[in-house]
Coordinates of C-alpha atoms in Angstrom, one line a residue:
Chain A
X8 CA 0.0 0.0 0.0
X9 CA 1.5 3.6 -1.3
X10 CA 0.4 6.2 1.4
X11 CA 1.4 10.0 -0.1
X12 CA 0.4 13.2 1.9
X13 CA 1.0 16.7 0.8
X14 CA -0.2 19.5 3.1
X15 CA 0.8 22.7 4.2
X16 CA 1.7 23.8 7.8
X17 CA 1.8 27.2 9.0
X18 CA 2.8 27.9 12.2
X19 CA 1.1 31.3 13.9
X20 CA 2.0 33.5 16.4
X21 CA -0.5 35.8 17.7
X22 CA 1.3 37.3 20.5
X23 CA 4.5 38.2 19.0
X24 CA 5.7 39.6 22.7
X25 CA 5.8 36.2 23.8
X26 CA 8.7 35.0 21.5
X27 CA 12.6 36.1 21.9
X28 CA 15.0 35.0 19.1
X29 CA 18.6 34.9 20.7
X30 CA 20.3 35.3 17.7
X31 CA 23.7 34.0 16.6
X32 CA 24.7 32.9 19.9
X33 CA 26.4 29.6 18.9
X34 CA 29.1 28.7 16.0
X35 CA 28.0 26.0 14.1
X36 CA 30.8 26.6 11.6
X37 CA 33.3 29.3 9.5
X38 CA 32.4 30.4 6.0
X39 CA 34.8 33.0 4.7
X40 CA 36.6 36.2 5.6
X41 CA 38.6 35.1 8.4
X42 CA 42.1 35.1 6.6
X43 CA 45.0 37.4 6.6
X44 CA 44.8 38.1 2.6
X45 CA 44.1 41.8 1.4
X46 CA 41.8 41.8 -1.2
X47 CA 44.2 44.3 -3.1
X48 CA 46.9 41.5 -3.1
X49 CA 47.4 41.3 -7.1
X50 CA 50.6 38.6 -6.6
X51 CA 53.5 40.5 -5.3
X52 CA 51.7 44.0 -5.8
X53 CA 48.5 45.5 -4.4
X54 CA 45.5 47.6 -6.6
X55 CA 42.6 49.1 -6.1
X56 CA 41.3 47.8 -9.0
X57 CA 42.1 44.1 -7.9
X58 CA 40.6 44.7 -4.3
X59 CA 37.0 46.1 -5.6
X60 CA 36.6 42.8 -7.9
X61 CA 38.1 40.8 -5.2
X62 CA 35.6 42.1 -2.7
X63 CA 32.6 41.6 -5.1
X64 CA 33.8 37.9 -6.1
X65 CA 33.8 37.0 -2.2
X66 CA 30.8 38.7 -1.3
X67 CA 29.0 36.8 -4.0
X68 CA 31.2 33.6 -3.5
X69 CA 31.6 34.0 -7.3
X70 CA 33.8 30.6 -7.5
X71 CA 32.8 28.7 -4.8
X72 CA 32.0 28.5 -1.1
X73 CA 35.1 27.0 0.1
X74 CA 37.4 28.7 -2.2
X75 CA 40.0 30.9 -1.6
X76 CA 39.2 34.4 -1.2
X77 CA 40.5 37.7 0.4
X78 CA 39.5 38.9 3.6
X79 CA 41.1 42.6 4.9
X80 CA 41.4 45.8 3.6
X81 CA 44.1 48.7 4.9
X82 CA 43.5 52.3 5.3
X83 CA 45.5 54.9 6.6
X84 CA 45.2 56.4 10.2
X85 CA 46.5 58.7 12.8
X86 CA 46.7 58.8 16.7
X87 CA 45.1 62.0 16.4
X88 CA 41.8 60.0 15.3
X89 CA 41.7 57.7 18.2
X90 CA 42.1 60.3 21.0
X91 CA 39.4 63.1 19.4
X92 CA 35.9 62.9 20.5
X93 CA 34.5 62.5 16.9
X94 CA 37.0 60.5 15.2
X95 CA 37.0 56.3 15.3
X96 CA 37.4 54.1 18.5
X97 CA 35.9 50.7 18.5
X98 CA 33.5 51.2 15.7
X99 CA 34.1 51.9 12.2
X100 CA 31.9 51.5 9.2
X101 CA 33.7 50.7 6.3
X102 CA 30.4 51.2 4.4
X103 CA 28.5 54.3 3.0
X104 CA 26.1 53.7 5.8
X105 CA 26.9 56.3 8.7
X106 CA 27.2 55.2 12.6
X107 CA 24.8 56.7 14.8
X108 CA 26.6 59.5 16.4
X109 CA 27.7 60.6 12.9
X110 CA 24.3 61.6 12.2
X111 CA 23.9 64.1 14.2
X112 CA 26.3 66.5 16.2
X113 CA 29.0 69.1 15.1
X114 CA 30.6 66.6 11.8
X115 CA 26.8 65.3 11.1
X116 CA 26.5 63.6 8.2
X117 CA 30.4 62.7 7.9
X118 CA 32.1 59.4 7.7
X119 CA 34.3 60.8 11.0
X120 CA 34.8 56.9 12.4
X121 CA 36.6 56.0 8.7
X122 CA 40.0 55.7 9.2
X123 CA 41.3 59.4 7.6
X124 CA 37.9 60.7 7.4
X125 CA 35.6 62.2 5.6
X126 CA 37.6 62.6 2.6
X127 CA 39.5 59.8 2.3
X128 CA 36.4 57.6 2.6
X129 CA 35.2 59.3 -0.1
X130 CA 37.9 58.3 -2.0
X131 CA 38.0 55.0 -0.8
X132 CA 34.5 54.3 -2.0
X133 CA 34.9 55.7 -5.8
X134 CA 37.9 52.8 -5.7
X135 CA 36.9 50.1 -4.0
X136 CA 32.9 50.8 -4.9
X137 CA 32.3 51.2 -0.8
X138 CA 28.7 52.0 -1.1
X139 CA 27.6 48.9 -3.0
X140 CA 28.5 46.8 0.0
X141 CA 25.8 45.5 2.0
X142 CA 25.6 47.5 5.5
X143 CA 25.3 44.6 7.4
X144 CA 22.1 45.2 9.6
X145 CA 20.3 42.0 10.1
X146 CA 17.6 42.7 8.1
X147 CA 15.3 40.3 8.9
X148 CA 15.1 41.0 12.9
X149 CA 14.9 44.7 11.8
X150 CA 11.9 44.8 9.2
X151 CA 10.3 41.0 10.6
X152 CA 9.9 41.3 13.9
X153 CA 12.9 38.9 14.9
X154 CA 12.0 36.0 13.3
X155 CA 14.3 33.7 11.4
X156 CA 14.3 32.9 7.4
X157 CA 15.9 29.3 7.3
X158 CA 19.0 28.5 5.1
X159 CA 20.4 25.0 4.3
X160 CA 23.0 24.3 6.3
X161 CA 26.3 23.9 3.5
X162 CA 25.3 26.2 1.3
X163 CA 24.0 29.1 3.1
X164 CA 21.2 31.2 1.1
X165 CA 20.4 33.1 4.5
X166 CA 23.3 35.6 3.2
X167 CA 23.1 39.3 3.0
X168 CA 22.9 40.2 -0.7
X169 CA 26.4 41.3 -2.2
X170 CA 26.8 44.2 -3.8
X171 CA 23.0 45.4 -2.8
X172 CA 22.5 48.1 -1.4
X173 CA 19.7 49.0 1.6
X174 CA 17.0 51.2 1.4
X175 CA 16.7 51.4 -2.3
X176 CA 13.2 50.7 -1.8
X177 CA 11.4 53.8 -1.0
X178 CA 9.9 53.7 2.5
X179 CA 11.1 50.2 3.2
X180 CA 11.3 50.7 6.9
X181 CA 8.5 53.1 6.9
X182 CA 6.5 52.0 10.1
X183 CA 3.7 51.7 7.8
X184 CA 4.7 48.8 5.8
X185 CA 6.0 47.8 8.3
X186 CA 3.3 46.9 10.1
X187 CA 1.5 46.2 6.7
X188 CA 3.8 43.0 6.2
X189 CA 2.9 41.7 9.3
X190 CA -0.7 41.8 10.9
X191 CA -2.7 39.0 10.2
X192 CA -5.1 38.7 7.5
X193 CA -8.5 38.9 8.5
Chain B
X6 CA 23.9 47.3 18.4
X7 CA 25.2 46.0 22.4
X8 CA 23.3 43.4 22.6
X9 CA 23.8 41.8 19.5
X10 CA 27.6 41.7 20.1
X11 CA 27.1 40.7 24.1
X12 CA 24.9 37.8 22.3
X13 CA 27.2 37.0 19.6
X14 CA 28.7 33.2 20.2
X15 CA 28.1 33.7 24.0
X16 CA 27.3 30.2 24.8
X17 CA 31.2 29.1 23.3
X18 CA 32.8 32.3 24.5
X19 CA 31.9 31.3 28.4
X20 CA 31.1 28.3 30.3
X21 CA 28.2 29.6 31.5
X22 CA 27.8 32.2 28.9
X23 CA 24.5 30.2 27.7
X24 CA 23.0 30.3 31.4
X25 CA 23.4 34.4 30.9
X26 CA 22.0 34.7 27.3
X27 CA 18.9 32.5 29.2
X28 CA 18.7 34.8 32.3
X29 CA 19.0 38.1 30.0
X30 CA 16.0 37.3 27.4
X31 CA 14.0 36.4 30.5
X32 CA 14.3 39.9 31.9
X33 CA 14.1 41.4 28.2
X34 CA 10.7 39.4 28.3
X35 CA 9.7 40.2 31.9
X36 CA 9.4 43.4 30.6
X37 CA 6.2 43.0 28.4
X38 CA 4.8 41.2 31.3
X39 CA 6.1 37.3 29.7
X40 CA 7.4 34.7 31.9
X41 CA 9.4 32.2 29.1
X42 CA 8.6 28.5 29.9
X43 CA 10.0 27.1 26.4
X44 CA 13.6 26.8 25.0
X45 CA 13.6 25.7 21.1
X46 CA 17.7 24.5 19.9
X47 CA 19.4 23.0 17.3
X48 CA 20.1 19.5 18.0
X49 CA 24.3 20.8 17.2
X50 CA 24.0 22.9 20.3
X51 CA 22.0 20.6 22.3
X52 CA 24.8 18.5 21.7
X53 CA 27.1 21.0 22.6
X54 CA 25.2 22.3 25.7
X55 CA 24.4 18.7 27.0
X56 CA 28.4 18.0 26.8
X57 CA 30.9 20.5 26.8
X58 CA 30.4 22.9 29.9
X59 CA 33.0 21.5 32.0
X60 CA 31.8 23.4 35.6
X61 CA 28.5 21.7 34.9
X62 CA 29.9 17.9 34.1
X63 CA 33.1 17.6 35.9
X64 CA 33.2 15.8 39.4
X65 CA 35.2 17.9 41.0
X66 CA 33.5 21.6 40.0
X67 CA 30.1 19.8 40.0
X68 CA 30.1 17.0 42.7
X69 CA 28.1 14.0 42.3
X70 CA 25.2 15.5 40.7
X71 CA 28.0 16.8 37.6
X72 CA 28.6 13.3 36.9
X73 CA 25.2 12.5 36.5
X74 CA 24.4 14.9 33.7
X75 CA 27.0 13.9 32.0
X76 CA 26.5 10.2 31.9
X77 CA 22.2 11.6 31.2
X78 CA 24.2 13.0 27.7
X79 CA 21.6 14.7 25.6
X80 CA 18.4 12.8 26.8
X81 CA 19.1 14.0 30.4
X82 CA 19.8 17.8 29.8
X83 CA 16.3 17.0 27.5
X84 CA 14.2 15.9 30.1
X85 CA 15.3 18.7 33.0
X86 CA 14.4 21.9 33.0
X87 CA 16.9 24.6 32.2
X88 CA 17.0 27.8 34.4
X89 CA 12.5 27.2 34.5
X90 CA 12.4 26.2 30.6
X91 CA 11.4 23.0 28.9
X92 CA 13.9 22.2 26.4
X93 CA 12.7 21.4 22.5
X94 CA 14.9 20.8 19.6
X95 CA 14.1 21.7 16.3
X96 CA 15.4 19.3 14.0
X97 CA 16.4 19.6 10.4
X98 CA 14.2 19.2 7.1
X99 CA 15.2 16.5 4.4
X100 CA 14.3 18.5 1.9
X101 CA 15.4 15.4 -0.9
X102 CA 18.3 13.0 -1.2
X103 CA 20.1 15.6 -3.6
X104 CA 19.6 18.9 -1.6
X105 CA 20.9 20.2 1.9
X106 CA 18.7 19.8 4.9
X107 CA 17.1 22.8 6.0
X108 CA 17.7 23.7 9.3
X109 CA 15.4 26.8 10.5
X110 CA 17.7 27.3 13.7
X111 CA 20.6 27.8 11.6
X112 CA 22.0 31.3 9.4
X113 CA 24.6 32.7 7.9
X114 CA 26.0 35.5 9.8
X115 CA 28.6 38.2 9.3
X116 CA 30.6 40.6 11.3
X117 CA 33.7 42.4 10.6
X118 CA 36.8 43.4 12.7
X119 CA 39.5 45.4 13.0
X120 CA 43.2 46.1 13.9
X121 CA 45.1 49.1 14.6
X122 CA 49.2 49.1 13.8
X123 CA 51.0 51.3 15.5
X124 CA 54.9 51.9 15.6
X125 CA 56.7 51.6 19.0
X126 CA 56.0 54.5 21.2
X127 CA 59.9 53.9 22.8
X128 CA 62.6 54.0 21.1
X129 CA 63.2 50.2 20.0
X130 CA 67.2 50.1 19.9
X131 CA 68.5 47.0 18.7
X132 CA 65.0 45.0 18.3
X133 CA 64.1 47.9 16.0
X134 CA 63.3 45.4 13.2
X135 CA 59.9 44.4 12.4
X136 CA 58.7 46.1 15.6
X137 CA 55.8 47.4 13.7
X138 CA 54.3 44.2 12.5
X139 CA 51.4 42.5 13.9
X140 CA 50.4 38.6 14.3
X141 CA 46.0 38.0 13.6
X142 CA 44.8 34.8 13.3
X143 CA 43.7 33.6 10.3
X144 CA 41.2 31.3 10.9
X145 CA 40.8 29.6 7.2
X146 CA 44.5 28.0 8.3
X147 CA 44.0 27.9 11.8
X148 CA 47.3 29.5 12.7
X149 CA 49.0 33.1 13.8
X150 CA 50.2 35.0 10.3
X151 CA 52.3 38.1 10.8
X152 CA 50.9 41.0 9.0
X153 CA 54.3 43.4 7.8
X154 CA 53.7 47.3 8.1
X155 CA 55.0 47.3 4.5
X156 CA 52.6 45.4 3.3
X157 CA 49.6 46.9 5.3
X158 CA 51.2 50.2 3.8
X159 CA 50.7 48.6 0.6
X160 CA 48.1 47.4 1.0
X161 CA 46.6 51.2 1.4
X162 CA 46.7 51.6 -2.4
X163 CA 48.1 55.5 -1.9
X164 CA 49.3 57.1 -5.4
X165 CA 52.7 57.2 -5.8
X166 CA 54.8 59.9 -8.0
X167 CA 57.4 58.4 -10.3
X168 CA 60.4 58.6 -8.6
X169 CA 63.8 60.1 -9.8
X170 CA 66.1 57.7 -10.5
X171 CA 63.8 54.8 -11.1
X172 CA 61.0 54.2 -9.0
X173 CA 57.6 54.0 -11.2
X174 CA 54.0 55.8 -10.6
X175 CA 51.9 53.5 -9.3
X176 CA 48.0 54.1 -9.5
X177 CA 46.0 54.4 -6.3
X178 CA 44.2 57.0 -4.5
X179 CA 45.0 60.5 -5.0
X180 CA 47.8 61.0 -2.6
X181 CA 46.3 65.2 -2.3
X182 CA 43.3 63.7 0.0
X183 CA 43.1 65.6 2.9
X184 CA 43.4 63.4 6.2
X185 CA 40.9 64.9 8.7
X186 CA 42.8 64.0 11.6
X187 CA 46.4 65.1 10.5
X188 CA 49.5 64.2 12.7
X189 CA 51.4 67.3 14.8
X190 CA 54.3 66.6 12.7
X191 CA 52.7 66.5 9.3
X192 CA 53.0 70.0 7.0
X193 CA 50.1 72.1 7.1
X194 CA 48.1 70.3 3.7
X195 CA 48.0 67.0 6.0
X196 CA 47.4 64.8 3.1
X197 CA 47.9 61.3 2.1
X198 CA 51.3 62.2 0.3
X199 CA 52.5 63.3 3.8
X200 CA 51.1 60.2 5.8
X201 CA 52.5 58.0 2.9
X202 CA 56.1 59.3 3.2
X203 CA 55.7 59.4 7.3
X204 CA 54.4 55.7 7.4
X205 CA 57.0 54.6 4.6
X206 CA 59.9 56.3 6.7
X207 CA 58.8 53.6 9.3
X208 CA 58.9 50.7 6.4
X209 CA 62.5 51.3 5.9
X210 CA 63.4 51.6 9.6
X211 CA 61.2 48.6 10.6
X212 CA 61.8 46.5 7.6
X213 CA 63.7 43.7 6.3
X214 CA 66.3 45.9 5.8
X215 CA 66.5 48.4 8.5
X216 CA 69.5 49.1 10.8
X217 CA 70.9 46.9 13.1
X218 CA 70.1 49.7 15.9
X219 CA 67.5 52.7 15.4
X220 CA 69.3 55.7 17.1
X221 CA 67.7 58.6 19.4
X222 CA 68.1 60.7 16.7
X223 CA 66.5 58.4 14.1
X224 CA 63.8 58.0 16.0
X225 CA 63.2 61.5 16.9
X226 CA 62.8 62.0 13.3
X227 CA 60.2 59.6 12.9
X228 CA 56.6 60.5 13.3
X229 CA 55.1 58.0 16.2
X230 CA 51.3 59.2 15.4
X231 CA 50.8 57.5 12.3
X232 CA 48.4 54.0 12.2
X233 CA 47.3 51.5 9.5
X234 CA 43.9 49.7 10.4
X235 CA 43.5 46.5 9.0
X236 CA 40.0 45.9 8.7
X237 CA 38.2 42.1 8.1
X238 CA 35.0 43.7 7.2
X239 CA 32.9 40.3 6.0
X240 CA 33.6 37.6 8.7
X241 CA 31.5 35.0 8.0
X242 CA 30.0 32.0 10.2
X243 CA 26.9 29.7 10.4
X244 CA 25.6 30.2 13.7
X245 CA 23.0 28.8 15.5
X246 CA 19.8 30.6 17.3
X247 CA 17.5 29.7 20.1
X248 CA 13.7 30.4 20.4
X249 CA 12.7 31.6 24.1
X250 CA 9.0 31.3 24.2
X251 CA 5.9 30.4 26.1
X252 CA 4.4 26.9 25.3
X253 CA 1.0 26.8 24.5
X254 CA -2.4 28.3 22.6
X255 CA -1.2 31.5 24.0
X256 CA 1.4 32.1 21.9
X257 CA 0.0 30.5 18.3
X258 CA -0.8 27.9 16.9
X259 CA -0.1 25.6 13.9
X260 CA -2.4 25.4 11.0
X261 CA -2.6 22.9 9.0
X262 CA -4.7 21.9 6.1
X263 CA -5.0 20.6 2.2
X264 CA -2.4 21.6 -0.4
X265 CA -4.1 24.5 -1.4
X266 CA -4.4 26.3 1.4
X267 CA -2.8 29.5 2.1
X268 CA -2.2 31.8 4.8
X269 CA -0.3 35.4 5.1
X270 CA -1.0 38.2 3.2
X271 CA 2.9 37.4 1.0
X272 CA 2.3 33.8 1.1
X273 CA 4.6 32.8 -1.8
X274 CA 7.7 33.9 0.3
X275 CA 5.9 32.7 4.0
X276 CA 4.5 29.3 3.4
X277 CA 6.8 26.4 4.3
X278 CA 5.6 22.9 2.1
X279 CA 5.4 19.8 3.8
X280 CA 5.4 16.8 1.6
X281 CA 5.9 13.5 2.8
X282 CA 6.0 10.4 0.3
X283 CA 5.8 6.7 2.7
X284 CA 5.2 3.2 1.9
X285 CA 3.1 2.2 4.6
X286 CA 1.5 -1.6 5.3
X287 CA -1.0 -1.9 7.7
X288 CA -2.1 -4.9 8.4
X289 CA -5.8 -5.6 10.4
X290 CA -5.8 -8.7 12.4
X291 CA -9.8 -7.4 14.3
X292 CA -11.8 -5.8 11.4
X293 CA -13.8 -5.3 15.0
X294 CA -11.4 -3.2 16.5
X295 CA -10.8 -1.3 13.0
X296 CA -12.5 1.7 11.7
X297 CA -12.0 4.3 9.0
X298 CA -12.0 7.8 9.8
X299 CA -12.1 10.8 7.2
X300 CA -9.3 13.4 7.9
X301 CA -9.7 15.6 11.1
X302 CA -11.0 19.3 10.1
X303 CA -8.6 22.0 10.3
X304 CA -9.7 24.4 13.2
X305 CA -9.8 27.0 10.9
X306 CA -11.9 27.8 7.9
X307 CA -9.4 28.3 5.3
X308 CA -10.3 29.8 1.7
X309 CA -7.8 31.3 -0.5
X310 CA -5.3 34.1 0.6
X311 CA -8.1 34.8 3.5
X312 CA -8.9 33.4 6.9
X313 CA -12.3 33.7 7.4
X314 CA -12.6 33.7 11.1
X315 CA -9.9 34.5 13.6
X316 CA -8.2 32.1 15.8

């Protein structure tokens, strides 16, 4: 006797205050980017042009998963940066999205925390195409409420998007949609 | 932003660091008013959890009742409670013999890092040499590799003017940038030509070839304020999450129902298909005792994209 079911399961939460996803607090394994290879490394040389290309090949694991990419970049600094109160200490964002206390303030709307500053990120980004690097926020606990989208567990879909940029939807984290996306049909 | 880095790998970084990640969502969730009764995990870190905390297994940090839990393995720390939660693992989808299994506890997950280099701050006399290099760990060959403050310099990509007497232009940024946060000792323009020759000074008295002693002098000359940050912007990991709920109607529930139904206002990207193919034999020895029954209902009525009455 042949017995085939096909059904569909949905699983409902309708008191979203009653679930806490603690995220990421395990390593089940490493994927990429923890070597000591610059992604400007062109054999015994380093270029700009070789580090954007590099960058974009491992953010989109253009050969392969397990293959052999570059991980670090190098910028120039000063002491003076570390010791003044708007320059960089522990954080630095290395994309064109701006830290919080670079918003507003005296330098708003300046990339203070990049190594060199403001200018020199700017030049930074026209070479090494900066601002088509994914910021990093987790996008899913920001615009779904914390919940998790699954990935398979070798090949890892669950990855930010290389090379996309957020916000290029218009009113994407407009509290509107947001709550649009996620009340219950009635 | 702090609590996702407190959060980050805290139940490898500490023994206990699990026991904290529990005790911290609880108070998060105390403050709507939840008491958590529920703990959801991977099977990996139920492994992990049920095996690996040494204070919790070993005789002498844990007495007699250490000893226990570990010979109870994964089954035992399944059964008890953990700090007032029941503990549930969520185990992987097959999805079919030729794809991955899909395990919803599981993501990708990147974050970035970075180093600062900095030249000595006292004069380095005879252990001049390579003094401004740095060992990181590269984790792809599970070892120490020294980063060279000539190669992090070249690794800056700053334009370089032909040089008289044979050195070439090499391409890069435009060495005119103005650093916002010039050095005392730079010239007035404070620009990337002027970092470059400062940090390049400290290449050839640092370097393979540098003096077998750096003088007073020499290094009075040299300009101690300059840094190279080596940034690993795109660290990536598969790491594992944990559901802290409370069990029970209260929370949700799951529908289920035929093949065609569908829930969620975006229900192409939400839906999750279950389809299980079995050979089953089911052999009746009391056609007494047997009886057919039709499929249970769903709860719900279910018609299209819509849900016609609320749970």
């Amino acid at each position: 006797m042949r017995a085939q079911y096909t059904g569909h399961f949905k699983a409902v939460i309708t008191k979203p205050q009653n679930v806490l996803i603690m995220r990421d607090i395990a390593c089940a394994g490493y994927v990429a980017g923890g070597n000591a290879s610059f992604f400007t490394k062109n054999g015994k040389t380093h270029d700009l042009v070789t580090g954007r290309n590099a960058m974009q090949e491992r953010l989109s694991f253009a050969d392969d998963v397990g293959a052999k990419y570059g991980s670090m970049l190098a910028f120039p600094c000063t002491e003076q940066q570390f010791s003044g109160n708007q320059g960089l200490d522990t954080v630095m964002s290395v994309t064109s999205r701006l830290l919080p206390w670079e918003v507003t303030g005296v330098n708003a709307r300046n990339h203070s925390s990049f190594p060199g500053g403001e200018q020199v990120y700017q030049a930074y980004n026209q070479a090494l195409g900066l601002d088509s690097v994914h910021y990093g926020e987790d996008m899913k606990a920001a615009g779904l409420r914390h919940r998790l989208k699954p990935c398979p567990l070798a090949t890892p879909a669950d990855r930010p998007p290389a090379s996309a940029c957020l916000c290029r939807e218009p009113g994407l984290h407009l509290p509107r949609q947001h709550k649009q996306r996620h009340v219950l049909p009635r | 932003m702090n609590n996702e880095i407190m959060m980050y790998g805290i139940a490898q970084k500490e023994q206990q660091g699990f026991d904290k990640a529990v005790e911290e969502c609880k108070y998060r969730m105390s403050r709507y008013g939840v008491t958590p009764n529920m703990l959801i995990l991977p099977p990996q870190m139920l492994l992990y959890m049920a095996l690996a905390p040494e204070e919790k297994l070993s005789y002498k940090e844990g007495g007699p009742a250490a000893e226990a839990r570990f010979e109870a393995g994964v089954a035992g720390f399944e059964a008890r409670a953990f700090r007032g939660c029941g503990i549930f693992t969520s185990e992987p989808f097959e999805v079919s013999d030729d794809a991955d299994s899909v395990q919803m506890l599981t993501r990708s997950s990147q974050i970035g890092e970075f180093y600062v280099m900095s030249p000595p701050q006292v004069n380095p006399g005879k252990s001049a040499q390579y003094s401004c290099d740095i060992l990181i760990f590269d984790e792809e060959s599970d070892r120490h590799v020294r980063v060279t403050w000539a190669e992090a310099l070249a690794a800056c990509c700053i334009e370089q003017a032909a040089v008289e007497g044979g050195g070439e232009a090499t391409p890069g940024i435009d060495a005119t940038t103005k650093l916002s946060f010039p050095t005392d000792k730079m010239p007035e323009a404070g620009d990337l030509a002027a970092w470059y020759a400062a940090a390049d000074a400290w290449a050839k008295a640092t370097g393979d070839e540098a003096p077998a002693e750096m003088t007073d002098d020499a290094f009075k000359a040299l300009d101690k304020d300059i840094r190279i940050v080596v940034a690993r912007p795109f660290i990536e990991h598969l790491m594992h999450n944990v559901i802290m709920t409370v069990s029970g109607r209260d929370t949700g529930a799951t529908l289920f129902g035929p093949a065609d139904m569908q829930l969620s206002a975006n229900t192409q990207v939400k839906t999750i298909e279950g389809h299980v193919s079995a050979h089953a034999l089911e052999p009746v020895f009391s056609r007494s005792l047997a009886m057919l029954r039709s499929p249970a209902p769903c709860l719900l009525c279910v018609r299209s994209t819509r849900v016609t009455s609320r749970p």
